[in-house]
Amino acid sequence: MAHLLMIESWVGSMSRLLPRAVREAGHEFTFLTRELHHYLRSAPEGTAHPLLGARHLLTAETNDTEALLPFVERAHDALRFDGVITSCDYYLPTAARIADRLGLPGPTAESVASACRKDMTRRVLADAGVPGPRFALCGSLAEAADAARELGFPLVLKPVDLCAGMFVRRVDDEAELARAHRALADFPVNARGQRRDPVVLLEELLDGPEVSVETVSYGGSARVVGVTDKSVSGAPAFIETGHMFPAALATADAEAAAETACAALKALGLDEVVAHTEIKLTAAGPRVVEVNPRPAGNRITELVRHVTAIDLAAAAVDVALGRAPDLERRTTGLSSAAIGFLVPQAAGTLTAVEGADQVRGAEGLLELQLAEAGKAVKAAGSNNEYLGHVMAGDADGPGARSRVEALLAALSLQVEAAR
């Protein structure tokens, strides 16, 4: 039995999948957070959050890494940790710093820091010759306007340090650039109380389908588990509306995406890590969108597990402990699995989701999760506003996506407009 230190967590599905993986492997974990109530609020009424299954619950200021390191050293002296892990992007650099300080397995702190800052990723990959969009880092709106004139519209404006597509916007002219820049400037502190870097990244808009490459790196080499496709809507935002694993791609395109992702991981120096690398398949070839040094979100890990029996959350636990992960593919009875999200288009209060009973009895359904009536709704501007999802599989081929789309079409969100 091993003992992991878990530094914060997302409150979505990975906050349940990662504790499950720890428990099913016969290990235990200590959970360290700055605000336990952040997680208690996310648990369904009448249930205990899986994070409360920790051997110990510790509270410290996780947003101050320099002060946190001696605290964790003292905790390590008393409790003895074998690995450090987190599912939350905002604490991946912190977890890497702690593992390095305690002499425990994991990716280097430098590699994780570079992967978690979009501007640093761009610079490292550009220096290594890994293909990506043309870009500029801008410290002010005036700098952004100058860079936009040089790069040429349309462009994508991005924060360098946020997640889930927050404030990522397509801009087609200087007026849209100014609006997107002001909206981001009005969000100086992220959801975890961390002050943001006010610089913005401008990137060339890449055309073509977007996929993600799911990998596990261990012992100096990256193993490609597979390629997942992605559907996006919500312009000028980029909201992920669904995924399918494996992506319905020509073999050459899947191999090119995988090779590009592995080149990005090598350039960043990422090892002993499960990664989720987003790639655009442009007419000029694959281009890296971003590299995430953690298992995929949006329940992509569950799509992979349903098709291959490979548990990427369990693999993340293994590599955090310095152990070889189990990446053997096994027959599951499914050839593809897909997920689609209920994305609200208007603000108000959810009164009902019609059609749920019909969907619950559908062939191939794997999961149905719906928000409860009474939930406050706002029009989606990122991946944080979903009102539920449908997951389905197909035993005979790449039909899972069409099955999910049909099931989503049978659902109707009833939202009472805000007054």
Tab-separated table of C-alpha atoms in Angstrom, residues 94-277:
chain	number	residue	atom	x	y	z
A	94	THR	CA	2.729	23.211	-7.078
A	95	ALA	CA	2.487	19.417	-7.024
A	96	ALA	CA	5.594	19.152	-9.206
A	97	ARG	CA	7.520	21.517	-6.917
A	98	ILE	CA	6.509	19.486	-3.858
A	99	ALA	CA	7.457	16.149	-5.443
A	100	ASP	CA	10.832	17.611	-6.373
A	101	ARG	CA	11.404	18.975	-2.843
A	102	LEU	CA	10.491	15.628	-1.247
A	103	GLY	CA	12.527	13.592	-3.737
A	104	LEU	CA	9.437	11.767	-5.008
A	105	PRO	CA	8.607	10.624	-8.576
A	106	GLY	CA	7.009	12.925	-11.114
A	107	PRO	CA	7.712	15.276	-14.004
A	108	THR	CA	10.227	18.036	-13.436
A	109	ALA	CA	8.916	21.274	-11.995
A	110	GLU	CA	10.319	23.174	-14.992
A	111	SER	CA	8.519	21.011	-17.546
A	112	VAL	CA	5.177	21.320	-15.765
A	113	ALA	CA	5.542	25.076	-15.346
A	114	SER	CA	6.219	25.410	-19.079
A	115	ALA	CA	3.228	23.243	-20.014
A	116	CYS	CA	0.843	25.098	-17.695
A	117	ARG	CA	1.626	28.551	-19.101
A	118	LYS	CA	0.374	28.883	-22.654
A	119	ASP	CA	2.970	31.523	-23.550
A	120	MET	CA	5.855	29.423	-22.208
A	121	THR	CA	4.552	26.401	-24.106
A	122	ARG	CA	4.494	28.396	-27.324
A	123	ARG	CA	8.080	29.579	-26.867
A	124	VAL	CA	9.465	26.153	-25.967
A	125	LEU	CA	7.713	24.431	-28.869
A	126	ALA	CA	8.703	27.144	-31.342
A	127	ASP	CA	12.346	26.865	-30.275
A	128	ALA	CA	12.168	23.083	-30.748
A	129	GLY	CA	10.529	23.368	-34.176
A	130	VAL	CA	7.258	21.747	-33.111
A	131	PRO	CA	4.552	23.215	-35.366
A	132	GLY	CA	2.008	25.606	-33.895
A	133	PRO	CA	0.263	28.858	-34.819
A	134	ARG	CA	2.031	32.161	-35.236
A	135	PHE	CA	1.619	34.070	-31.973
A	136	ALA	CA	2.418	37.182	-29.977
A	137	LEU	CA	2.483	37.854	-26.235
A	138	CYS	CA	0.926	41.211	-25.392
A	139	GLY	CA	1.136	43.203	-22.181
A	140	SER	CA	-1.482	45.802	-23.096
A	141	LEU	CA	-4.337	46.430	-25.503
A	142	ALA	CA	-2.080	48.737	-27.537
A	143	GLU	CA	0.486	45.955	-27.895
A	144	ALA	CA	-2.283	43.526	-28.843
A	145	ALA	CA	-3.578	45.899	-31.524
A	146	ASP	CA	-0.079	46.271	-32.980
A	147	ALA	CA	0.464	42.500	-32.939
A	148	ALA	CA	-2.939	41.897	-34.545
A	149	ARG	CA	-2.053	44.175	-37.451
A	150	GLU	CA	1.169	42.217	-37.960
A	151	LEU	CA	-0.357	38.736	-37.579
A	152	GLY	CA	-3.557	39.562	-39.445
A	153	PHE	CA	-7.158	38.757	-38.501
A	154	PRO	CA	-8.886	36.441	-37.706
A	155	LEU	CA	-7.070	35.682	-34.460
A	156	VAL	CA	-7.628	33.913	-31.165
A	157	LEU	CA	-7.165	35.834	-27.916
A	158	LYS	CA	-6.229	33.683	-24.912
A	159	PRO	CA	-5.323	34.149	-21.269
A	160	VAL	CA	-2.001	32.485	-20.518
A	161	ASP	CA	-3.123	30.953	-17.221
A	162	LEU	CA	-6.797	29.912	-17.295
A	163	CYS	CA	-8.509	26.613	-18.137
A	164	ALA	CA	-11.721	25.186	-19.628
A	165	GLY	CA	-11.742	27.648	-22.510
A	166	MET	CA	-12.364	30.599	-20.193
A	167	PHE	CA	-12.101	33.923	-22.074
A	168	VAL	CA	-10.663	32.245	-25.191
A	169	ARG	CA	-12.255	34.212	-28.027
A	170	ARG	CA	-12.090	34.498	-31.780
A	171	VAL	CA	-11.569	38.112	-32.833
A	172	ASP	CA	-12.086	39.322	-36.389
A	173	ASP	CA	-11.273	43.003	-36.052
A	174	GLU	CA	-9.893	45.582	-33.632
A	175	ALA	CA	-13.284	46.284	-32.048
A	176	GLU	CA	-13.745	42.595	-31.162
A	177	LEU	CA	-10.151	42.474	-29.956
A	178	ALA	CA	-10.797	45.384	-27.601
A	179	ARG	CA	-13.988	43.786	-26.209
A	180	ALA	CA	-12.295	40.433	-25.610
A	181	HIS	CA	-9.285	42.139	-24.016
A	182	ARG	CA	-11.490	44.195	-21.653
A	183	ALA	CA	-13.510	41.135	-20.610
A	184	LEU	CA	-10.349	39.274	-19.672
A	185	ALA	CA	-8.919	42.294	-17.840
A	186	ASP	CA	-12.076	42.343	-15.703
A	187	PHE	CA	-11.224	38.851	-14.388
A	188	PRO	CA	-7.994	39.478	-12.411
A	189	VAL	CA	-8.323	36.545	-9.960
A	190	ASN	CA	-9.161	32.954	-10.906
A	191	ALA	CA	-11.709	30.697	-9.186
A	192	ARG	CA	-9.068	29.463	-6.733
A	193	GLY	CA	-8.105	32.905	-5.477
A	194	GLN	CA	-4.898	33.115	-7.517
A	195	ARG	CA	-4.035	36.472	-9.066
A	196	ARG	CA	-3.736	36.168	-12.805
A	197	ASP	CA	-0.995	37.389	-15.095
A	198	PRO	CA	-2.590	40.214	-17.128
A	199	VAL	CA	-0.682	39.440	-20.340
A	200	VAL	CA	-2.623	37.913	-23.217
A	201	LEU	CA	-1.679	35.573	-26.023
A	202	LEU	CA	-2.731	36.305	-29.585
A	203	GLU	CA	-2.607	33.389	-31.991
A	204	GLU	CA	-3.262	32.778	-35.638
A	205	LEU	CA	-6.668	31.115	-36.085
A	206	LEU	CA	-6.068	27.533	-37.178
A	207	ASP	CA	-8.528	25.869	-39.559
A	208	GLY	CA	-9.364	22.178	-39.441
A	209	PRO	CA	-10.762	19.586	-37.048
A	210	GLU	CA	-9.426	19.474	-33.490
A	211	VAL	CA	-8.413	16.273	-31.728
A	212	SER	CA	-6.593	15.373	-28.542
A	213	VAL	CA	-3.875	12.796	-28.084
A	214	GLU	CA	-3.980	10.855	-24.823
A	215	THR	CA	-0.532	9.706	-23.706
A	216	VAL	CA	1.248	8.176	-20.740
A	217	SER	CA	4.946	8.942	-20.346
A	218	TYR	CA	7.109	6.735	-18.192
A	219	GLY	CA	10.770	5.779	-18.165
A	220	GLY	CA	11.708	8.349	-20.773
A	221	SER	CA	9.208	7.368	-23.472
A	222	ALA	CA	5.637	8.370	-24.304
A	223	ARG	CA	3.011	5.746	-25.041
A	224	VAL	CA	0.076	6.892	-27.179
A	225	VAL	CA	-3.169	5.464	-25.819
A	226	GLY	CA	-5.270	6.944	-28.598
A	227	VAL	CA	-6.710	9.998	-30.316
A	228	THR	CA	-10.020	11.614	-29.312
A	229	ASP	CA	-12.064	13.907	-31.528
A	230	LYS	CA	-13.770	17.097	-30.405
A	231	SER	CA	-16.776	19.144	-31.466
A	232	VAL	CA	-16.781	22.863	-30.727
A	233	SER	CA	-19.438	25.583	-30.899
A	234	GLY	CA	-20.377	28.874	-29.248
A	235	ALA	CA	-18.481	31.317	-31.471
A	236	PRO	CA	-16.781	33.612	-30.696
A	237	ALA	CA	-16.093	31.340	-27.703
A	238	PHE	CA	-14.709	27.830	-28.154
A	239	ILE	CA	-17.008	25.545	-26.143
A	240	GLU	CA	-16.415	21.808	-26.269
A	241	THR	CA	-19.774	20.205	-27.013
A	242	GLY	CA	-18.674	16.585	-27.346
A	243	HIS	CA	-15.941	14.002	-27.864
A	244	MET	CA	-15.563	10.536	-29.348
A	245	PHE	CA	-12.881	7.926	-28.735
A	246	PRO	CA	-11.278	6.794	-30.901
A	247	ALA	CA	-11.505	9.655	-33.355
A	248	ALA	CA	-12.878	8.704	-36.772
A	249	LEU	CA	-9.691	9.606	-38.632
A	250	ALA	CA	-7.657	8.237	-41.486
A	251	THR	CA	-4.708	6.263	-40.123
A	252	ALA	CA	-2.223	8.775	-41.516
A	253	ASP	CA	-3.952	11.685	-39.767
A	254	ALA	CA	-4.097	9.850	-36.427
A	255	GLU	CA	-0.414	8.928	-36.683
A	256	ALA	CA	0.564	12.500	-37.596
A	257	ALA	CA	-1.364	13.889	-34.628
A	258	ALA	CA	0.266	11.353	-32.302
A	259	GLU	CA	3.764	12.106	-33.604
A	260	THR	CA	3.226	15.839	-33.128
A	261	ALA	CA	1.955	15.345	-29.570
A	262	CYS	CA	4.960	13.192	-28.680
A	263	ALA	CA	7.291	15.804	-30.161
A	264	ALA	CA	5.644	18.432	-27.955
A	265	LEU	CA	6.049	16.294	-24.833
A	266	LYS	CA	9.728	15.727	-25.672
A	267	ALA	CA	10.358	19.417	-26.284
A	268	LEU	CA	8.789	20.317	-22.935
A	269	GLY	CA	10.702	17.550	-21.155
A	270	LEU	CA	7.564	15.935	-19.737
A	271	ASP	CA	7.998	12.422	-18.339
A	272	GLU	CA	6.265	10.378	-15.614
A	273	VAL	CA	2.993	12.037	-16.536
A	274	VAL	CA	-0.361	11.348	-18.162
A	275	ALA	CA	-0.950	14.070	-20.766
A	276	HIS	CA	-3.765	15.400	-22.917
A	277	THR	CA	-2.391	17.268	-25.945
